Amino acid sequence: MRVRRISAALAGSAAVALTLAACGTAEVGGDSEGGGEGGGGDTITIGVKYDQPGLGLLEGSAPVGFDVDVATFIAGELGYTPEQIEWTEAASANREAFLQQGTVDMVIATYSITDERKNVVDFAGPYYVAQQDIAVAADDSDISGPDDLAGKVLCSASGSRSANNIVEDMEIDAELREAGNYSECFELLANGTVDAVTTDNTILAGFAAQNPDAYKMVNNPFGEEKYGIGLPKGDTERCEEVNAAVTKMWDEGKTTEFLDSAFGEVGFEYAEEQPAVEGCA
């Protein structure tokens, strides 16, 4: 798999405080009746993150970032203009509930495809495959990979399994500290409450680019996280439409364009080839 080193500046997030999480959500609940030429339904409601620099970060009244760009492209292919998109904050812990309850029409929020999640929601994609990594304080010289986390305090966000991958699957004896979101994890890292934060390298790259004097990635990636578009269970027709949009996004070079514009130069490398799209049930 070819990879490309990101060199573009982090788009518009350098001055945004890490404490931005827990902002109120955008208005939800449009009359989403499907896409089609010219707009189909009145609106489409999409859940994204509001606290992840480079991916989904609330700036003013609207979110920006890679996932937001992906969501906007997909919505366009479904027949919705940017003005017809209603954004809402989808934290890691509420993504399945939002889809099951009809709060959102889809979730594009660093949402890894797993067999457990497939029991309750459907996924289109993946639109990107990330890897897990670790972020530490910029002056930390003790942690260079998962094995160095034994005896350390490790933070991960509620609803994410990243820390469990290390403690349970890799059987490394780290002390887990769960936070509401990754903004909180990085606040805990900044004040010394935790020794490290672990999650997808895309998420860590955004935070590290936002404040390179405070944080760094260890750049020792492991595992794979397939980012999917979460959909309500049984929405096969919409899933197929979204998969076609994802393929078009890669074919037209839009995905790498979105990645280039989203991240700062933090030694993060991203894939240049579309991951295999999984079939819709």
Tab-separated table of C-alpha atoms in Angstrom:
chain	number	residue	atom	x	y	z
A	1	MET	CA	0.000	0.000	0.000
A	2	ARG	CA	1.461	3.320	-1.048
A	3	VAL	CA	1.573	6.007	1.564
A	4	ARG	CA	2.146	9.714	1.338
A	5	ARG	CA	3.599	12.035	3.945
A	6	ILE	CA	1.307	14.888	4.820
A	7	SER	CA	2.875	18.312	4.411
A	8	ALA	CA	-0.012	20.754	4.229
A	9	ALA	CA	-0.803	23.042	7.179
A	10	LEU	CA	-3.589	22.076	9.531
A	11	ALA	CA	-6.569	23.898	8.152
A	12	GLY	CA	-7.818	26.610	10.440
A	13	SER	CA	-7.558	24.822	13.787
A	14	ALA	CA	-4.300	26.001	15.319
A	15	ALA	CA	-5.960	28.587	17.487
A	16	VAL	CA	-8.836	26.421	18.671
A	17	ALA	CA	-8.585	25.332	22.298
A	18	LEU	CA	-8.623	21.660	23.128
A	19	THR	CA	-11.463	22.316	25.516
A	20	LEU	CA	-13.895	22.806	22.669
A	21	ALA	CA	-15.559	19.441	23.269
A	22	ALA	CA	-18.957	19.351	24.914
A	23	CYS	CA	-20.220	22.130	22.684
A	24	GLY	CA	-23.914	22.033	21.891
A	25	THR	CA	-25.036	20.145	18.818
A	26	ALA	CA	-26.351	21.685	15.665
A	27	GLU	CA	-30.061	21.598	15.005
A	28	VAL	CA	-31.197	18.085	14.217
A	29	GLY	CA	-34.242	16.556	12.643
A	30	GLY	CA	-34.722	17.615	9.041
A	31	ASP	CA	-37.129	15.900	6.700
A	32	SER	CA	-34.599	13.455	5.213
A	33	GLU	CA	-36.449	11.573	2.530
A	34	GLY	CA	-33.527	10.434	0.438
A	35	GLY	CA	-31.267	11.849	-2.214
A	36	GLY	CA	-31.616	12.202	-5.919
A	37	GLU	CA	-30.949	14.851	-8.525
A	38	GLY	CA	-31.461	18.328	-7.149
A	39	GLY	CA	-31.744	17.422	-3.488
A	40	GLY	CA	-34.437	14.754	-2.980
A	41	GLY	CA	-35.442	15.343	0.630
A	42	ASP	CA	-35.318	18.673	2.402
A	43	THR	CA	-32.262	17.899	4.529
A	44	ILE	CA	-29.893	15.142	5.561
A	45	THR	CA	-28.614	14.903	9.142
A	46	ILE	CA	-25.047	13.694	9.552
A	47	GLY	CA	-23.241	12.937	12.805
A	48	VAL	CA	-19.583	13.985	12.987
A	49	LYS	CA	-17.092	14.698	15.736
A	50	TYR	CA	-16.852	18.233	17.099
A	51	ASP	CA	-13.617	17.858	19.059
A	52	GLN	CA	-11.088	16.257	16.714
A	53	PRO	CA	-8.695	18.666	14.953
A	54	GLY	CA	-8.191	17.753	11.316
A	55	LEU	CA	-11.150	15.374	11.300
A	56	GLY	CA	-14.229	16.969	12.817
A	57	LEU	CA	-13.819	20.180	14.805
A	58	LEU	CA	-16.481	22.778	15.509
A	59	GLU	CA	-15.361	26.193	14.309
A	60	GLY	CA	-17.972	28.865	14.838
A	61	SER	CA	-21.306	27.365	13.890
A	62	ALA	CA	-20.076	24.538	11.631
A	63	PRO	CA	-17.635	21.622	11.855
A	64	VAL	CA	-14.561	21.339	9.617
A	65	GLY	CA	-12.079	18.566	8.846
A	66	PHE	CA	-11.464	15.442	6.794
A	67	ASP	CA	-14.594	13.581	7.915
A	68	VAL	CA	-16.685	16.693	7.295
A	69	ASP	CA	-15.278	16.968	3.763
A	70	VAL	CA	-16.013	13.284	3.153
A	71	ALA	CA	-19.540	13.697	4.484
A	72	THR	CA	-20.164	16.765	2.328
A	73	PHE	CA	-18.952	14.940	-0.803
A	74	ILE	CA	-21.122	11.893	-0.081
A	75	ALA	CA	-24.156	14.039	0.646
A	76	GLY	CA	-23.584	15.823	-2.652
A	77	GLU	CA	-23.588	12.514	-4.505
A	78	LEU	CA	-26.870	11.666	-2.782
A	79	GLY	CA	-28.377	14.909	-4.064
A	80	TYR	CA	-27.948	17.254	-1.122
A	81	THR	CA	-26.295	20.646	-1.263
A	82	PRO	CA	-24.058	21.762	1.624
A	83	GLU	CA	-26.913	24.005	2.779
A	84	GLN	CA	-29.171	20.952	3.112
A	85	ILE	CA	-26.822	19.205	5.554
A	86	GLU	CA	-27.687	19.432	9.237
A	87	TRP	CA	-24.676	18.595	11.387
A	88	THR	CA	-24.871	17.085	14.852
A	89	GLU	CA	-22.162	16.021	17.256
A	90	ALA	CA	-21.704	12.247	17.362
A	91	ALA	CA	-19.436	11.290	20.255
A	92	SER	CA	-17.906	7.813	20.303
A	93	ALA	CA	-20.359	6.661	22.970
A	94	ASN	CA	-23.574	7.671	21.188
A	95	ARG	CA	-23.031	6.761	17.535
A	96	GLU	CA	-25.024	3.511	17.575
A	97	ALA	CA	-27.831	5.063	19.609
A	98	PHE	CA	-28.134	8.013	17.233
A	99	LEU	CA	-28.511	5.686	14.246
A	100	GLN	CA	-30.948	3.369	16.025
A	101	GLN	CA	-33.090	6.240	17.285
A	102	GLY	CA	-33.164	8.087	13.965
A	103	THR	CA	-31.372	11.118	15.393
A	104	VAL	CA	-29.086	11.094	12.346
A	105	ASP	CA	-29.250	9.651	8.839
A	106	MET	CA	-25.596	8.642	8.834
A	107	VAL	CA	-22.482	8.884	10.991
A	108	ILE	CA	-19.059	9.792	9.581
A	109	ALA	CA	-16.981	10.191	12.711
A	110	THR	CA	-13.794	8.056	12.700
A	111	TYR	CA	-16.283	5.209	13.066
A	112	SER	CA	-14.392	1.918	12.868
A	113	ILE	CA	-16.179	-1.033	11.279
A	114	THR	CA	-16.368	-3.930	13.742
A	115	ASP	CA	-18.398	-7.147	13.859
A	116	GLU	CA	-19.876	-6.081	17.208
A	117	ARG	CA	-21.167	-2.795	15.791
A	118	LYS	CA	-22.504	-4.552	12.691
A	119	ASN	CA	-24.988	-6.312	14.965
A	120	VAL	CA	-26.864	-3.046	15.511
A	121	VAL	CA	-25.959	-0.733	12.586
A	122	ASP	CA	-24.888	-1.068	8.963
A	123	PHE	CA	-21.705	0.303	7.415
A	124	ALA	CA	-20.817	1.562	3.975
A	125	GLY	CA	-17.157	1.849	3.057
A	126	PRO	CA	-14.572	1.834	4.420
A	127	TYR	CA	-13.570	5.227	3.060
A	128	TYR	CA	-10.204	5.161	4.837
A	129	VAL	CA	-8.074	2.713	6.855
A	130	ALA	CA	-6.220	4.240	9.773
A	131	GLN	CA	-3.798	2.604	12.182
A	132	GLN	CA	-3.610	2.884	15.937
A	133	ASP	CA	-0.761	4.848	17.505
A	134	ILE	CA	0.200	6.613	20.728
A	135	ALA	CA	0.655	10.271	21.635
A	136	VAL	CA	2.787	11.476	24.543
A	137	ALA	CA	4.090	14.761	25.902
A	138	ALA	CA	6.563	16.427	23.553
A	139	ASP	CA	9.424	15.963	26.028
A	140	ASP	CA	8.651	12.302	26.799
A	141	SER	CA	11.534	9.970	25.926
A	142	ASP	CA	10.302	6.872	27.757
A	143	ILE	CA	7.419	5.743	25.556
A	144	SER	CA	8.140	4.692	21.979
A	145	GLY	CA	5.558	1.946	21.502
A	146	PRO	CA	2.881	-0.182	23.169
A	147	ASP	CA	5.349	-2.281	25.184
A	148	ASP	CA	6.520	0.849	27.016
A	149	LEU	CA	3.019	1.456	28.390
A	150	ALA	CA	3.292	-1.218	31.097
A	151	GLY	CA	2.770	0.520	34.415
A	152	LYS	CA	1.749	3.781	32.706
A	153	VAL	CA	-1.599	5.567	32.776
A	154	LEU	CA	-3.271	5.386	29.370
A	155	CYS	CA	-6.233	7.472	28.242
A	156	SER	CA	-8.884	6.658	25.672
A	157	ALA	CA	-12.335	8.088	24.980
A	158	SER	CA	-15.564	6.545	26.183
A	159	GLY	CA	-17.023	4.288	23.491
A	160	SER	CA	-13.629	3.608	21.886
A	161	ARG	CA	-11.842	0.271	22.126
A	162	SER	CA	-8.361	1.635	21.412
A	163	ALA	CA	-7.052	1.276	24.955
A	164	ASN	CA	-8.630	-2.172	25.258
A	165	ASN	CA	-6.654	-3.246	22.196
A	166	ILE	CA	-3.490	-2.612	24.198
A	167	VAL	CA	-4.583	-3.857	27.621
A	168	GLU	CA	-6.721	-6.826	26.597
A	169	ASP	CA	-5.583	-7.933	23.135
A	170	MET	CA	-1.875	-7.120	23.554
A	171	GLU	CA	-1.970	-7.976	27.290
A	172	ILE	CA	0.051	-4.936	28.334
A	173	ASP	CA	-0.434	-3.966	31.967
A	174	ALA	CA	-1.320	-0.286	31.610
A	175	GLU	CA	-3.737	1.563	33.865
A	176	LEU	CA	-6.737	2.764	31.882
A	177	ARG	CA	-8.248	6.224	32.279
A	178	GLU	CA	-11.455	6.807	30.353
A	179	ALA	CA	-12.420	10.327	29.310
A	180	GLY	CA	-15.532	11.668	27.639
A	181	ASN	CA	-13.634	12.480	24.435
A	182	TYR	CA	-10.116	12.932	23.127
A	183	SER	CA	-9.995	16.617	23.925
A	184	GLU	CA	-10.302	15.604	27.571
A	185	CYS	CA	-7.607	12.955	27.103
A	186	PHE	CA	-5.183	15.556	25.784
A	187	GLU	CA	-6.012	17.910	28.637
A	188	LEU	CA	-5.142	15.073	31.040
A	189	LEU	CA	-1.915	14.474	29.112
A	190	ALA	CA	-1.049	18.165	29.313
A	191	ASN	CA	-1.455	18.302	33.100
A	192	GLY	CA	0.349	15.023	33.724
A	193	THR	CA	-2.663	13.028	34.897
A	194	VAL	CA	-2.044	10.431	32.183
A	195	ASP	CA	1.169	9.334	30.502
A	196	ALA	CA	-0.175	8.651	27.033
A	197	VAL	CA	-3.203	8.767	24.770
A	198	THR	CA	-3.971	6.042	22.275
A	199	THR	CA	-6.350	5.997	19.342
A	200	ASP	CA	-6.211	6.212	15.543
A	201	ASN	CA	-3.172	7.928	14.063
A	202	THR	CA	-5.446	10.323	12.164
A	203	ILE	CA	-6.914	11.623	15.422
A	204	LEU	CA	-3.527	11.882	17.121
A	205	ALA	CA	-2.035	13.658	14.093
A	206	GLY	CA	-4.665	16.364	14.324
A	207	PHE	CA	-4.015	17.071	17.996
A	208	ALA	CA	-0.235	16.917	17.590
A	209	ALA	CA	-0.385	19.326	14.655
A	210	GLN	CA	-2.526	21.701	16.680
A	211	ASN	CA	0.032	21.948	19.492
A	212	PRO	CA	3.401	20.436	18.453
A	213	ASP	CA	5.213	22.052	21.383
A	214	ALA	CA	3.071	20.083	23.822
A	215	TYR	CA	2.429	16.732	22.134
A	216	LYS	CA	4.035	14.277	19.761
A	217	MET	CA	3.131	10.988	18.142
A	218	VAL	CA	5.470	8.080	18.766
A	219	ASN	CA	4.929	7.059	15.099
A	220	ASN	CA	4.912	3.364	15.826
A	221	PRO	CA	1.559	2.361	14.282
A	222	PHE	CA	-0.099	-0.997	14.789
A	223	GLY	CA	-3.373	-2.621	13.844
A	224	GLU	CA	-5.977	-1.311	11.425
A	225	GLU	CA	-9.090	0.799	11.886
A	226	LYS	CA	-11.468	0.726	8.919
A	227	TYR	CA	-13.455	3.949	8.890
A	228	GLY	CA	-17.002	3.286	7.766
A	229	ILE	CA	-20.111	5.342	7.178
A	230	GLY	CA	-22.604	4.283	9.822
A	231	LEU	CA	-26.169	3.771	8.583
A	232	PRO	CA	-29.397	2.538	10.163
A	233	LYS	CA	-29.713	-1.233	10.111
A	234	GLY	CA	-31.248	-2.576	6.908
A	235	ASP	CA	-30.709	0.504	4.737
A	236	THR	CA	-29.139	-1.518	1.897
A	237	GLU	CA	-30.100	0.843	-0.931
A	238	ARG	CA	-28.550	3.844	0.813
A	239	CYS	CA	-25.465	1.763	1.642
A	240	GLU	CA	-24.918	0.943	-2.035
A	241	GLU	CA	-25.357	4.612	-2.993
A	242	VAL	CA	-22.801	5.659	-0.391
A	243	ASN	CA	-20.311	3.015	-1.544
A	244	ALA	CA	-20.593	4.346	-5.098
A	245	ALA	CA	-19.916	7.851	-3.767
A	246	VAL	CA	-16.852	6.658	-1.844
A	247	THR	CA	-15.406	5.020	-4.963
A	248	LYS	CA	-16.008	8.176	-6.986
A	249	MET	CA	-14.354	10.266	-4.267
A	250	TRP	CA	-11.174	8.191	-4.531
A	251	ASP	CA	-11.266	7.957	-8.338
A	252	GLU	CA	-11.452	11.733	-8.667
A	253	GLY	CA	-8.591	12.313	-6.215
A	254	LYS	CA	-10.844	14.073	-3.734
A	255	THR	CA	-9.858	11.867	-0.797
A	256	THR	CA	-6.175	12.749	-0.978
A	257	GLU	CA	-7.139	16.377	-1.542
A	258	PHE	CA	-9.182	16.300	1.665
A	259	LEU	CA	-6.336	14.618	3.586
A	260	ASP	CA	-3.801	17.158	2.338
A	261	SER	CA	-5.929	20.071	3.478
A	262	ALA	CA	-6.751	18.590	6.875
A	263	PHE	CA	-3.466	17.719	8.587
A	264	GLY	CA	-0.261	19.401	9.619
A	265	GLU	CA	3.264	18.137	9.200
A	266	VAL	CA	3.659	15.729	12.117
A	267	GLY	CA	5.352	12.775	10.429
A	268	PHE	CA	2.011	11.110	9.701
A	269	GLU	CA	1.760	9.060	6.517
A	270	TYR	CA	-1.535	8.268	4.848
A	271	ALA	CA	-2.657	5.730	2.278
A	272	GLU	CA	-3.045	6.875	-1.313
A	273	GLU	CA	-5.115	3.915	-2.501
A	274	GLN	CA	-8.776	3.232	-1.853
A	275	PRO	CA	-9.399	0.399	0.616
A	276	ALA	CA	-11.593	-2.449	-0.614
A	277	VAL	CA	-15.225	-1.477	-0.186
A	278	GLU	CA	-17.198	-4.066	1.747
A	279	GLY	CA	-20.499	-5.290	0.363
A	280	CYS	CA	-23.840	-4.134	1.708
A	281	ALA	CA	-25.938	-6.763	3.477
